[in-house]
Amino acid sequence: MASRVMRLRRDDVCCACTAALARGTEAYWDADVRTVTCLGCLPTSLGMNASLPPQPTVPRSEQEDEPTIQPELDRGHPGASAAREHRRRRANREARTRRRHPLLGGLLLAISNSPQHERAWQTGRRGEERVGLSLERRTANGPAIVLHDRRMPGGYGNVDHLAIAPRGVFVIDAKAVKGKVRIAQPLFGKPKLMVAGRNRTKLVDGLDRQVDAVRRALVEGGCGDVPVHGVLCFTKADLPLLGICQIRGHRLHYCRATARKLNRSGPYEKDAIDRIARQLAVAFPAA
């Protein structure tokens, strides 16, 4: 998607003045850094007109002579959607406080802490960034391609990281939760994911939905034979030291162990990995 002035499809926040922008408002979308700027801040923020310069027309004869070049793959930015949601919630809270307390609003904001739901988005963003940067660094010398912060089909939720590697596609869900992790095996019923003594099996339910969506996209693109693996990647939790930790076929790993899986050799070469990555980048656009 090119940078341009557009009507927002969801609520957002101006990156210059942090003003809340409601859905349907016209604003400038910067596709390079994936931020939104209100029209009032546009001239000072960008130092240019909102409209992009027209692309030069290339004669048809020159187009035929030039080799076909694949467009650059949009790998996305780790934690981009979580960062936008955190900014939106913070801006809305600050606007409400200043509206209710015109004289003391600034002081109240300075001495008060942000609510838990707001801090949760900030924590999630940091966790996604940490996992994304670690995977990029550890797979830099290999053929694996990692896509970050991808929007689910239908607009419900997102996939933190999609890694296309020689052994298939890895759906990686970054988790910044703390505490000891274990898999509870009740006498009757399904296994449960326990973190710090709490039942966090819903994390596995969410990963199930993401893996199923990726498999459907691969089938629709003619790549239904590509294996899809689910990974819960923890940044702060304490995983078991011995044995293989998995639930419903999904592995529970740290960043280093996840990167090792992406770097292992397998049946898919560089060209096939690039083709699958481009297919998934279309089915799961950057959030």
PDB file of C-alpha atoms in Angstrom:
ATOM      1  CA  MET A   1       0.000   0.000   0.000  1.00  0.00           C
ATOM      2  CA  ALA A   2       1.440   3.395  -1.026  1.00  0.00           C
ATOM      3  CA  SER A   3       1.625   6.406   1.263  1.00  0.00           C
ATOM      4  CA  ARG A   4      -1.372   8.648   0.724  1.00  0.00           C
ATOM      5  CA  VAL A   5      -4.271  10.551   2.263  1.00  0.00           C
ATOM      6  CA  MET A   6      -7.049   8.067   3.029  1.00  0.00           C
ATOM      7  CA  ARG A   7     -10.094   7.455   5.190  1.00  0.00           C
ATOM      8  CA  LEU A   8      -9.121   5.401   8.229  1.00  0.00           C
ATOM      9  CA  ARG A   9     -10.675   1.955   8.454  1.00  0.00           C
ATOM     10  CA  ARG A  10     -10.227   1.873  12.235  1.00  0.00           C
ATOM     11  CA  ASP A  11      -9.490   4.193  15.131  1.00  0.00           C
ATOM     12  CA  ASP A  12      -5.902   5.413  15.331  1.00  0.00           C
ATOM     13  CA  VAL A  13      -3.704   8.139  16.822  1.00  0.00           C
ATOM     14  CA  CYS A  14      -1.795  10.954  15.093  1.00  0.00           C
ATOM     15  CA  CYS A  15       1.939  10.263  15.416  1.00  0.00           C
ATOM     16  CA  ALA A  16       2.699  14.012  15.628  1.00  0.00           C
ATOM     17  CA  CYS A  17       0.171  15.434  18.131  1.00  0.00           C
ATOM     18  CA  THR A  18      -1.181  12.104  19.570  1.00  0.00           C
ATOM     19  CA  ALA A  19      -4.743  13.247  18.847  1.00  0.00           C
ATOM     20  CA  ALA A  20      -7.293  10.441  18.650  1.00  0.00           C
ATOM     21  CA  LEU A  21      -8.514   9.874  15.076  1.00  0.00           C
ATOM     22  CA  ALA A  22     -11.854   8.134  14.693  1.00  0.00           C
ATOM     23  CA  ARG A  23     -12.670   5.614  11.998  1.00  0.00           C
ATOM     24  CA  GLY A  24     -13.627   7.342   8.746  1.00  0.00           C
ATOM     25  CA  THR A  25     -11.444  10.413   9.396  1.00  0.00           C
ATOM     26  CA  GLU A  26      -9.211  11.531   6.539  1.00  0.00           C
ATOM     27  CA  ALA A  27      -5.526  11.304   7.484  1.00  0.00           C
ATOM     28  CA  TYR A  28      -2.140  10.718   5.883  1.00  0.00           C
ATOM     29  CA  TRP A  29      -0.937   7.092   5.940  1.00  0.00           C
ATOM     30  CA  ASP A  30       2.867   6.677   5.809  1.00  0.00           C
ATOM     31  CA  ALA A  31       3.425   3.197   4.416  1.00  0.00           C
ATOM     32  CA  ASP A  32       7.177   3.189   5.172  1.00  0.00           C
ATOM     33  CA  VAL A  33       6.912   3.601   8.956  1.00  0.00           C
ATOM     34  CA  ARG A  34       3.217   2.568   9.176  1.00  0.00           C
ATOM     35  CA  THR A  35       2.030   5.635  11.058  1.00  0.00           C
ATOM     36  CA  VAL A  36      -0.932   7.999  10.701  1.00  0.00           C
ATOM     37  CA  THR A  37      -0.723  11.818  10.682  1.00  0.00           C
ATOM     38  CA  CYS A  38      -3.752  14.093  10.948  1.00  0.00           C
ATOM     39  CA  LEU A  39      -4.164  16.648   8.162  1.00  0.00           C
ATOM     40  CA  GLY A  40      -3.557  19.514  10.593  1.00  0.00           C
ATOM     41  CA  CYS A  41      -0.065  18.232  11.417  1.00  0.00           C
ATOM     42  CA  LEU A  42       0.762  17.087   7.889  1.00  0.00           C
ATOM     43  CA  PRO A  43       2.613  20.163   6.541  1.00  0.00           C
ATOM     44  CA  THR A  44       4.870  20.530   9.588  1.00  0.00           C
ATOM     45  CA  SER A  45       5.423  16.813  10.127  1.00  0.00           C
ATOM     46  CA  LEU A  46       6.280  15.847   6.570  1.00  0.00           C
ATOM     47  CA  GLY A  47       7.392  19.122   5.065  1.00  0.00           C
ATOM     48  CA  MET A  48       5.673  18.260   1.796  1.00  0.00           C
ATOM     49  CA  ASN A  49       2.292  17.952   0.164  1.00  0.00           C
ATOM     50  CA  ALA A  50       0.100  15.036   1.212  1.00  0.00           C
ATOM     51  CA  SER A  51      -0.293  13.761  -2.318  1.00  0.00           C
ATOM     52  CA  LEU A  52       2.504  11.623  -3.706  1.00  0.00           C
ATOM     53  CA  PRO A  53       4.227  12.688  -6.933  1.00  0.00           C
ATOM     54  CA  PRO A  54       2.974  10.851 -10.017  1.00  0.00           C
ATOM     55  CA  GLN A  55       5.095   7.993 -11.214  1.00  0.00           C
ATOM     56  CA  PRO A  56       6.924   8.666 -14.501  1.00  0.00           C
ATOM     57  CA  THR A  57       5.489   6.916 -17.537  1.00  0.00           C
ATOM     58  CA  VAL A  58       7.848   4.366 -19.059  1.00  0.00           C
ATOM     59  CA  PRO A  59       7.496   3.664 -22.798  1.00  0.00           C
ATOM     60  CA  ARG A  60       6.209   0.191 -23.551  1.00  0.00           C
ATOM     61  CA  SER A  61       9.303  -0.673 -25.565  1.00  0.00           C
ATOM     62  CA  GLU A  62      11.555   0.061 -22.586  1.00  0.00           C
ATOM     63  CA  GLN A  63       9.280  -1.946 -20.303  1.00  0.00           C
ATOM     64  CA  GLU A  64       9.620  -5.000 -22.528  1.00  0.00           C
ATOM     65  CA  ASP A  65      13.415  -4.725 -22.606  1.00  0.00           C
ATOM     66  CA  GLU A  66      13.826  -4.482 -18.832  1.00  0.00           C
ATOM     67  CA  PRO A  67      13.912  -7.750 -16.833  1.00  0.00           C
ATOM     68  CA  THR A  68      11.020  -8.473 -14.484  1.00  0.00           C
ATOM     69  CA  ILE A  69      11.931  -7.511 -10.914  1.00  0.00           C
ATOM     70  CA  GLN A  70      10.025  -8.883  -7.951  1.00  0.00           C
ATOM     71  CA  PRO A  71       8.681  -6.139  -5.683  1.00  0.00           C
ATOM     72  CA  GLU A  72      10.286  -5.900  -2.256  1.00  0.00           C
ATOM     73  CA  LEU A  73       8.631  -8.180   0.281  1.00  0.00           C
ATOM     74  CA  ASP A  74       6.891  -6.305   3.086  1.00  0.00           C
ATOM     75  CA  ARG A  75       8.073  -8.182   6.168  1.00  0.00           C
ATOM     76  CA  GLY A  76       6.228  -5.907   8.591  1.00  0.00           C
ATOM     77  CA  HIS A  77       7.390  -4.501  11.916  1.00  0.00           C
ATOM     78  CA  PRO A  78       7.298  -6.510  15.181  1.00  0.00           C
ATOM     79  CA  GLY A  79       4.693  -5.162  17.592  1.00  0.00           C
ATOM     80  CA  ALA A  80       3.430  -2.435  15.234  1.00  0.00           C
ATOM     81  CA  SER A  81      -0.285  -3.037  15.858  1.00  0.00           C
ATOM     82  CA  ALA A  82       0.233  -3.395  19.624  1.00  0.00           C
ATOM     83  CA  ALA A  83       2.124  -0.094  19.666  1.00  0.00           C
ATOM     84  CA  ARG A  84      -0.703   1.651  17.792  1.00  0.00           C
ATOM     85  CA  GLU A  85      -3.303   0.248  20.173  1.00  0.00           C
ATOM     86  CA  HIS A  86      -1.249   1.371  23.179  1.00  0.00           C
ATOM     87  CA  ARG A  87      -0.926   4.907  21.742  1.00  0.00           C
ATOM     88  CA  ARG A  88      -4.648   5.021  20.970  1.00  0.00           C
ATOM     89  CA  ARG A  89      -5.666   3.973  24.472  1.00  0.00           C
ATOM     90  CA  ARG A  90      -3.202   6.368  26.097  1.00  0.00           C
ATOM     91  CA  ALA A  91      -4.343   9.277  23.936  1.00  0.00           C
ATOM     92  CA  ASN A  92      -8.010   8.553  24.683  1.00  0.00           C
ATOM     93  CA  ARG A  93      -7.325   8.355  28.434  1.00  0.00           C
ATOM     94  CA  GLU A  94      -5.383  11.618  28.403  1.00  0.00           C
ATOM     95  CA  ALA A  95      -8.098  13.343  26.363  1.00  0.00           C
ATOM     96  CA  ARG A  96     -10.811  12.170  28.764  1.00  0.00           C
ATOM     97  CA  THR A  97      -8.831  13.331  31.804  1.00  0.00           C
ATOM     98  CA  ARG A  98      -8.149  16.791  30.358  1.00  0.00           C
ATOM     99  CA  ARG A  99     -11.782  17.149  29.288  1.00  0.00           C
ATOM    100  CA  ARG A 100     -13.112  16.248  32.749  1.00  0.00           C
ATOM    101  CA  HIS A 101     -10.496  18.306  34.610  1.00  0.00           C
ATOM    102  CA  PRO A 102      -9.557  21.319  32.465  1.00  0.00           C
ATOM    103  CA  LEU A 103      -7.381  22.899  35.169  1.00  0.00           C
ATOM    104  CA  LEU A 104      -5.801  19.884  36.863  1.00  0.00           C
ATOM    105  CA  GLY A 105      -5.778  17.386  33.996  1.00  0.00           C
ATOM    106  CA  GLY A 106      -2.051  17.698  33.320  1.00  0.00           C
ATOM    107  CA  LEU A 107      -1.173  17.290  36.988  1.00  0.00           C
ATOM    108  CA  LEU A 108      -3.435  14.254  37.383  1.00  0.00           C
ATOM    109  CA  LEU A 109      -1.831  12.584  34.390  1.00  0.00           C
ATOM    110  CA  ALA A 110       1.651  13.304  35.734  1.00  0.00           C
ATOM    111  CA  ILE A 111       1.043  11.707  39.137  1.00  0.00           C
ATOM    112  CA  SER A 112      -1.199   8.805  38.082  1.00  0.00           C
ATOM    113  CA  ASN A 113      -0.183   5.437  36.666  1.00  0.00           C
ATOM    114  CA  SER A 114      -1.535   4.070  33.431  1.00  0.00           C
ATOM    115  CA  PRO A 115      -4.243   1.353  33.834  1.00  0.00           C
ATOM    116  CA  GLN A 116      -3.406  -2.321  33.526  1.00  0.00           C
ATOM    117  CA  HIS A 117      -5.124  -2.807  30.150  1.00  0.00           C
ATOM    118  CA  GLU A 118      -2.945  -0.027  28.724  1.00  0.00           C
ATOM    119  CA  ARG A 119       0.264  -1.446  30.186  1.00  0.00           C
ATOM    120  CA  ALA A 120      -0.639  -4.879  28.791  1.00  0.00           C
ATOM    121  CA  TRP A 121      -0.429  -3.576  25.217  1.00  0.00           C
ATOM    122  CA  GLN A 122       2.943  -1.996  25.968  1.00  0.00           C
ATOM    123  CA  THR A 123       4.208  -5.269  27.441  1.00  0.00           C
ATOM    124  CA  GLY A 124       2.925  -7.181  24.426  1.00  0.00           C
ATOM    125  CA  ARG A 125       4.655  -4.794  22.040  1.00  0.00           C
ATOM    126  CA  ARG A 126       7.976  -5.219  23.825  1.00  0.00           C
ATOM    127  CA  GLY A 127       7.626  -8.986  23.804  1.00  0.00           C
ATOM    128  CA  GLU A 128       6.896  -9.076  20.063  1.00  0.00           C
ATOM    129  CA  GLU A 129       9.813  -6.739  19.343  1.00  0.00           C
ATOM    130  CA  ARG A 130      12.183  -8.838  21.413  1.00  0.00           C
ATOM    131  CA  VAL A 131      11.179 -12.064  19.681  1.00  0.00           C
ATOM    132  CA  GLY A 132      11.186 -10.467  16.225  1.00  0.00           C
ATOM    133  CA  LEU A 133      14.634  -8.904  16.572  1.00  0.00           C
ATOM    134  CA  SER A 134      16.050 -12.107  18.043  1.00  0.00           C
ATOM    135  CA  LEU A 135      14.715 -14.229  15.187  1.00  0.00           C
ATOM    136  CA  GLU A 136      15.986 -11.791  12.565  1.00  0.00           C
ATOM    137  CA  ARG A 137      19.455 -11.753  14.119  1.00  0.00           C
ATOM    138  CA  ARG A 138      19.701 -15.511  14.570  1.00  0.00           C
ATOM    139  CA  THR A 139      18.417 -16.357  11.056  1.00  0.00           C
ATOM    140  CA  ALA A 140      20.288 -13.622   9.176  1.00  0.00           C
ATOM    141  CA  ASN A 141      22.715 -16.099   7.548  1.00  0.00           C
ATOM    142  CA  GLY A 142      20.086 -18.674   6.582  1.00  0.00           C
ATOM    143  CA  PRO A 143      17.345 -18.931   3.965  1.00  0.00           C
ATOM    144  CA  ALA A 144      14.459 -18.496   6.431  1.00  0.00           C
ATOM    145  CA  ILE A 145      12.163 -15.475   5.952  1.00  0.00           C
ATOM    146  CA  VAL A 146      10.324 -14.034   8.948  1.00  0.00           C
ATOM    147  CA  LEU A 147       7.165 -11.938   8.511  1.00  0.00           C
ATOM    148  CA  HIS A 148       6.102  -9.819  11.488  1.00  0.00           C
ATOM    149  CA  ASP A 149       2.740  -8.669  12.835  1.00  0.00           C
ATOM    150  CA  ARG A 150       0.404 -10.033  10.160  1.00  0.00           C
ATOM    151  CA  ARG A 151      -3.323  -9.347  10.034  1.00  0.00           C
ATOM    152  CA  MET A 152      -5.600 -12.390  10.158  1.00  0.00           C
ATOM    153  CA  PRO A 153      -8.076 -12.863   7.279  1.00  0.00           C
ATOM    154  CA  GLY A 154     -11.313 -11.118   8.168  1.00  0.00           C
ATOM    155  CA  GLY A 155      -9.554  -8.595  10.393  1.00  0.00           C
ATOM    156  CA  TYR A 156      -9.939 -10.542  13.652  1.00  0.00           C
ATOM    157  CA  GLY A 157      -6.653 -10.703  15.531  1.00  0.00           C
ATOM    158  CA  ASN A 158      -3.150 -10.958  14.172  1.00  0.00           C
ATOM    159  CA  VAL A 159      -0.212 -13.349  13.906  1.00  0.00           C
ATOM    160  CA  ASP A 160       2.866 -12.132  15.767  1.00  0.00           C
ATOM    161  CA  HIS A 161       5.428 -13.818  13.487  1.00  0.00           C
ATOM    162  CA  LEU A 162       5.236 -16.044  10.402  1.00  0.00           C
ATOM    163  CA  ALA A 163       8.511 -17.807   9.595  1.00  0.00           C
ATOM    164  CA  ILE A 164       9.006 -19.624   6.302  1.00  0.00           C
ATOM    165  CA  ALA A 165      11.926 -22.021   6.689  1.00  0.00           C
ATOM    166  CA  PRO A 166      13.419 -25.099   4.981  1.00  0.00           C
ATOM    167  CA  ARG A 167      11.230 -27.345   7.163  1.00  0.00           C
ATOM    168  CA  GLY A 168       7.959 -25.534   6.506  1.00  0.00           C
ATOM    169  CA  VAL A 169       5.994 -22.620   7.937  1.00  0.00           C
ATOM    170  CA  PHE A 170       6.199 -21.722  11.624  1.00  0.00           C
ATOM    171  CA  VAL A 171       3.401 -19.731  13.268  1.00  0.00           C
ATOM    172  CA  ILE A 172       5.098 -18.048  16.238  1.00  0.00           C
ATOM    173  CA  ASP A 173       3.059 -16.445  19.003  1.00  0.00           C
ATOM    174  CA  ALA A 174       5.234 -14.297  21.298  1.00  0.00           C
ATOM    175  CA  LYS A 175       4.313 -14.326  24.992  1.00  0.00           C
ATOM    176  CA  ALA A 176       5.818 -12.020  27.614  1.00  0.00           C
ATOM    177  CA  VAL A 177       4.097 -13.709  30.570  1.00  0.00           C
ATOM    178  CA  LYS A 178       6.033 -14.559  33.728  1.00  0.00           C
ATOM    179  CA  GLY A 179       6.032 -17.664  35.881  1.00  0.00           C
ATOM    180  CA  LYS A 180       6.705 -21.379  35.753  1.00  0.00           C
ATOM    181  CA  VAL A 181       5.233 -23.163  32.734  1.00  0.00           C
ATOM    182  CA  ARG A 182       3.978 -26.740  32.849  1.00  0.00           C
ATOM    183  CA  ILE A 183       1.576 -28.976  30.962  1.00  0.00           C
ATOM    184  CA  ALA A 184      -1.090 -30.443  33.233  1.00  0.00           C
ATOM    185  CA  GLN A 185      -2.345 -33.893  32.233  1.00  0.00           C
ATOM    186  CA  PRO A 186      -5.690 -34.461  34.047  1.00  0.00           C
ATOM    187  CA  LEU A 187      -7.017 -37.983  34.405  1.00  0.00           C
ATOM    188  CA  PHE A 188     -10.086 -36.996  32.397  1.00  0.00           C
ATOM    189  CA  GLY A 189     -10.150 -34.211  29.852  1.00  0.00           C
ATOM    190  CA  LYS A 190      -7.649 -32.440  27.645  1.00  0.00           C
ATOM    191  CA  PRO A 191      -4.166 -31.231  28.630  1.00  0.00           C
ATOM    192  CA  LYS A 192      -3.947 -27.728  30.092  1.00  0.00           C
ATOM    193  CA  LEU A 193      -1.283 -25.065  29.807  1.00  0.00           C
ATOM    194  CA  MET A 194      -0.457 -23.749  33.273  1.00  0.00           C
ATOM    195  CA  VAL A 195       1.597 -20.578  33.801  1.00  0.00           C
ATOM    196  CA  ALA A 196       2.378 -19.456  37.348  1.00  0.00           C
ATOM    197  CA  GLY A 197      -0.356 -21.793  38.585  1.00  0.00           C
ATOM    198  CA  ARG A 198      -3.026 -20.280  36.319  1.00  0.00           C
ATOM    199  CA  ASN A 199      -4.834 -22.013  33.490  1.00  0.00           C
ATOM    200  CA  ARG A 200      -3.625 -20.259  30.301  1.00  0.00           C
ATOM    201  CA  THR A 201      -4.942 -22.814  27.793  1.00  0.00           C
ATOM    202  CA  LYS A 202      -6.619 -19.959  25.897  1.00  0.00           C
ATOM    203  CA  LEU A 203      -3.165 -19.106  24.564  1.00  0.00           C
ATOM    204  CA  VAL A 204      -3.146 -22.494  22.851  1.00  0.00           C
ATOM    205  CA  ASP A 205      -6.675 -21.938  21.512  1.00  0.00           C
ATOM    206  CA  GLY A 206      -5.513 -18.715  19.865  1.00  0.00           C
ATOM    207  CA  LEU A 207      -2.505 -20.457  18.312  1.00  0.00           C
ATOM    208  CA  ASP A 208      -4.810 -23.196  16.988  1.00  0.00           C
ATOM    209  CA  ARG A 209      -6.848 -20.588  15.104  1.00  0.00           C
ATOM    210  CA  GLN A 210      -3.739 -18.998  13.630  1.00  0.00           C
ATOM    211  CA  VAL A 211      -2.302 -22.314  12.444  1.00  0.00           C
ATOM    212  CA  ASP A 212      -5.633 -23.301  10.854  1.00  0.00           C
ATOM    213  CA  ALA A 213      -5.814 -19.941   9.021  1.00  0.00           C
ATOM    214  CA  VAL A 214      -2.285 -20.382   7.644  1.00  0.00           C
ATOM    215  CA  ARG A 215      -3.065 -23.924   6.473  1.00  0.00           C
ATOM    216  CA  ARG A 216      -6.187 -22.712   4.650  1.00  0.00           C
ATOM    217  CA  ALA A 217      -4.208 -19.959   2.945  1.00  0.00           C
ATOM    218  CA  LEU A 218      -1.567 -22.435   1.791  1.00  0.00           C
ATOM    219  CA  VAL A 219      -4.228 -24.804   0.415  1.00  0.00           C
ATOM    220  CA  GLU A 220      -5.907 -21.972  -1.478  1.00  0.00           C
ATOM    221  CA  GLY A 221      -2.541 -21.003  -2.948  1.00  0.00           C
ATOM    222  CA  GLY A 222      -1.739 -24.523  -4.111  1.00  0.00           C
ATOM    223  CA  CYS A 223       0.794 -25.245  -1.343  1.00  0.00           C
ATOM    224  CA  GLY A 224      -1.312 -27.480   0.847  1.00  0.00           C
ATOM    225  CA  ASP A 225       1.539 -29.995   1.269  1.00  0.00           C
ATOM    226  CA  VAL A 226       3.711 -27.489   3.168  1.00  0.00           C
ATOM    227  CA  PRO A 227       3.801 -28.435   6.876  1.00  0.00           C
ATOM    228  CA  VAL A 228       2.698 -25.781   9.374  1.00  0.00           C
ATOM    229  CA  HIS A 229       4.102 -25.760  12.913  1.00  0.00           C
ATOM    230  CA  GLY A 230       2.812 -23.781  15.874  1.00  0.00           C
ATOM    231  CA  VAL A 231       5.193 -22.294  18.455  1.00  0.00           C
ATOM    232  CA  LEU A 232       4.511 -20.425  21.682  1.00  0.00           C
ATOM    233  CA  CYS A 233       7.687 -18.377  22.142  1.00  0.00           C
ATOM    234  CA  PHE A 234       8.191 -17.189  25.729  1.00  0.00           C
ATOM    235  CA  THR A 235      10.478 -14.321  26.688  1.00  0.00           C
ATOM    236  CA  LYS A 236      10.131 -14.257  30.490  1.00  0.00           C
ATOM    237  CA  ALA A 237       8.502 -17.506  31.591  1.00  0.00           C
ATOM    238  CA  ASP A 238      10.345 -20.503  33.088  1.00  0.00           C
ATOM    239  CA  LEU A 239      10.069 -23.516  30.788  1.00  0.00           C
ATOM    240  CA  PRO A 240      10.831 -27.068  31.960  1.00  0.00           C
ATOM    241  CA  LEU A 241      14.534 -27.899  31.751  1.00  0.00           C
ATOM    242  CA  LEU A 242      14.045 -31.556  30.804  1.00  0.00           C
ATOM    243  CA  GLY A 243      11.924 -33.188  28.142  1.00  0.00           C
ATOM    244  CA  ILE A 244      10.045 -31.827  25.165  1.00  0.00           C
ATOM    245  CA  CYS A 245       7.452 -29.256  26.122  1.00  0.00           C
ATOM    246  CA  GLN A 246       4.509 -29.282  23.751  1.00  0.00           C
ATOM    247  CA  ILE A 247       0.708 -29.211  23.777  1.00  0.00           C
ATOM    248  CA  ARG A 248      -1.663 -30.168  20.926  1.00  0.00           C
ATOM    249  CA  GLY A 249       1.371 -30.533  18.680  1.00  0.00           C
ATOM    250  CA  HIS A 250       2.563 -26.962  19.345  1.00  0.00           C
ATOM    251  CA  ARG A 251       6.038 -26.481  20.785  1.00  0.00           C
ATOM    252  CA  LEU A 252       6.857 -24.208  23.730  1.00  0.00           C
ATOM    253  CA  HIS A 253      10.251 -22.580  23.230  1.00  0.00           C
ATOM    254  CA  TYR A 254      12.508 -19.646  23.941  1.00  0.00           C
ATOM    255  CA  CYS A 255      13.786 -17.475  21.071  1.00  0.00           C
ATOM    256  CA  ARG A 256      17.060 -19.374  20.709  1.00  0.00           C
ATOM    257  CA  ALA A 257      15.412 -22.783  20.355  1.00  0.00           C
ATOM    258  CA  THR A 258      12.865 -21.350  17.896  1.00  0.00           C
ATOM    259  CA  ALA A 259      15.648 -19.897  15.730  1.00  0.00           C
ATOM    260  CA  ARG A 260      17.470 -23.251  15.709  1.00  0.00           C
ATOM    261  CA  LYS A 261      14.391 -24.873  14.167  1.00  0.00           C
ATOM    262  CA  LEU A 262      14.227 -22.177  11.501  1.00  0.00           C
ATOM    263  CA  ASN A 263      17.886 -22.705  10.576  1.00  0.00           C
ATOM    264  CA  ARG A 264      17.700 -26.493  10.199  1.00  0.00           C
ATOM    265  CA  SER A 265      17.993 -27.914   6.704  1.00  0.00           C
ATOM    266  CA  GLY A 266      14.907 -29.267   5.011  1.00  0.00           C
ATOM    267  CA  PRO A 267      13.202 -29.977   1.685  1.00  0.00           C
ATOM    268  CA  TYR A 268      12.449 -26.329   0.813  1.00  0.00           C
ATOM    269  CA  GLU A 269      15.135 -24.299  -0.941  1.00  0.00           C
ATOM    270  CA  LYS A 270      15.526 -20.536  -1.136  1.00  0.00           C
ATOM    271  CA  ASP A 271      13.293 -20.048  -4.206  1.00  0.00           C
ATOM    272  CA  ALA A 272      10.458 -22.108  -2.724  1.00  0.00           C
ATOM    273  CA  ILE A 273      10.762 -20.249   0.596  1.00  0.00           C
ATOM    274  CA  ASP A 274      10.541 -16.896  -1.177  1.00  0.00           C
ATOM    275  CA  ARG A 275       7.493 -18.012  -3.186  1.00  0.00           C
ATOM    276  CA  ILE A 276       5.665 -19.260  -0.074  1.00  0.00           C
ATOM    277  CA  ALA A 277       6.581 -16.099   1.842  1.00  0.00           C
ATOM    278  CA  ARG A 278       5.129 -13.876  -0.874  1.00  0.00           C
ATOM    279  CA  GLN A 279       1.952 -15.928  -0.962  1.00  0.00           C
ATOM    280  CA  LEU A 280       1.498 -15.641   2.800  1.00  0.00           C
ATOM    281  CA  ALA A 281       2.381 -11.930   2.771  1.00  0.00           C
ATOM    282  CA  VAL A 282      -0.631 -11.375   0.512  1.00  0.00           C
ATOM    283  CA  ALA A 283      -2.962 -13.603   2.523  1.00  0.00           C
ATOM    284  CA  PHE A 284      -1.731 -12.081   5.805  1.00  0.00           C
ATOM    285  CA  PRO A 285      -0.906  -8.417   5.131  1.00  0.00           C
ATOM    286  CA  ALA A 286       1.133  -6.391   7.585  1.00  0.00           C
ATOM    287  CA  ALA A 287      -1.035  -5.146  10.452  1.00  0.00           C
TER     288      ALA A 287
END
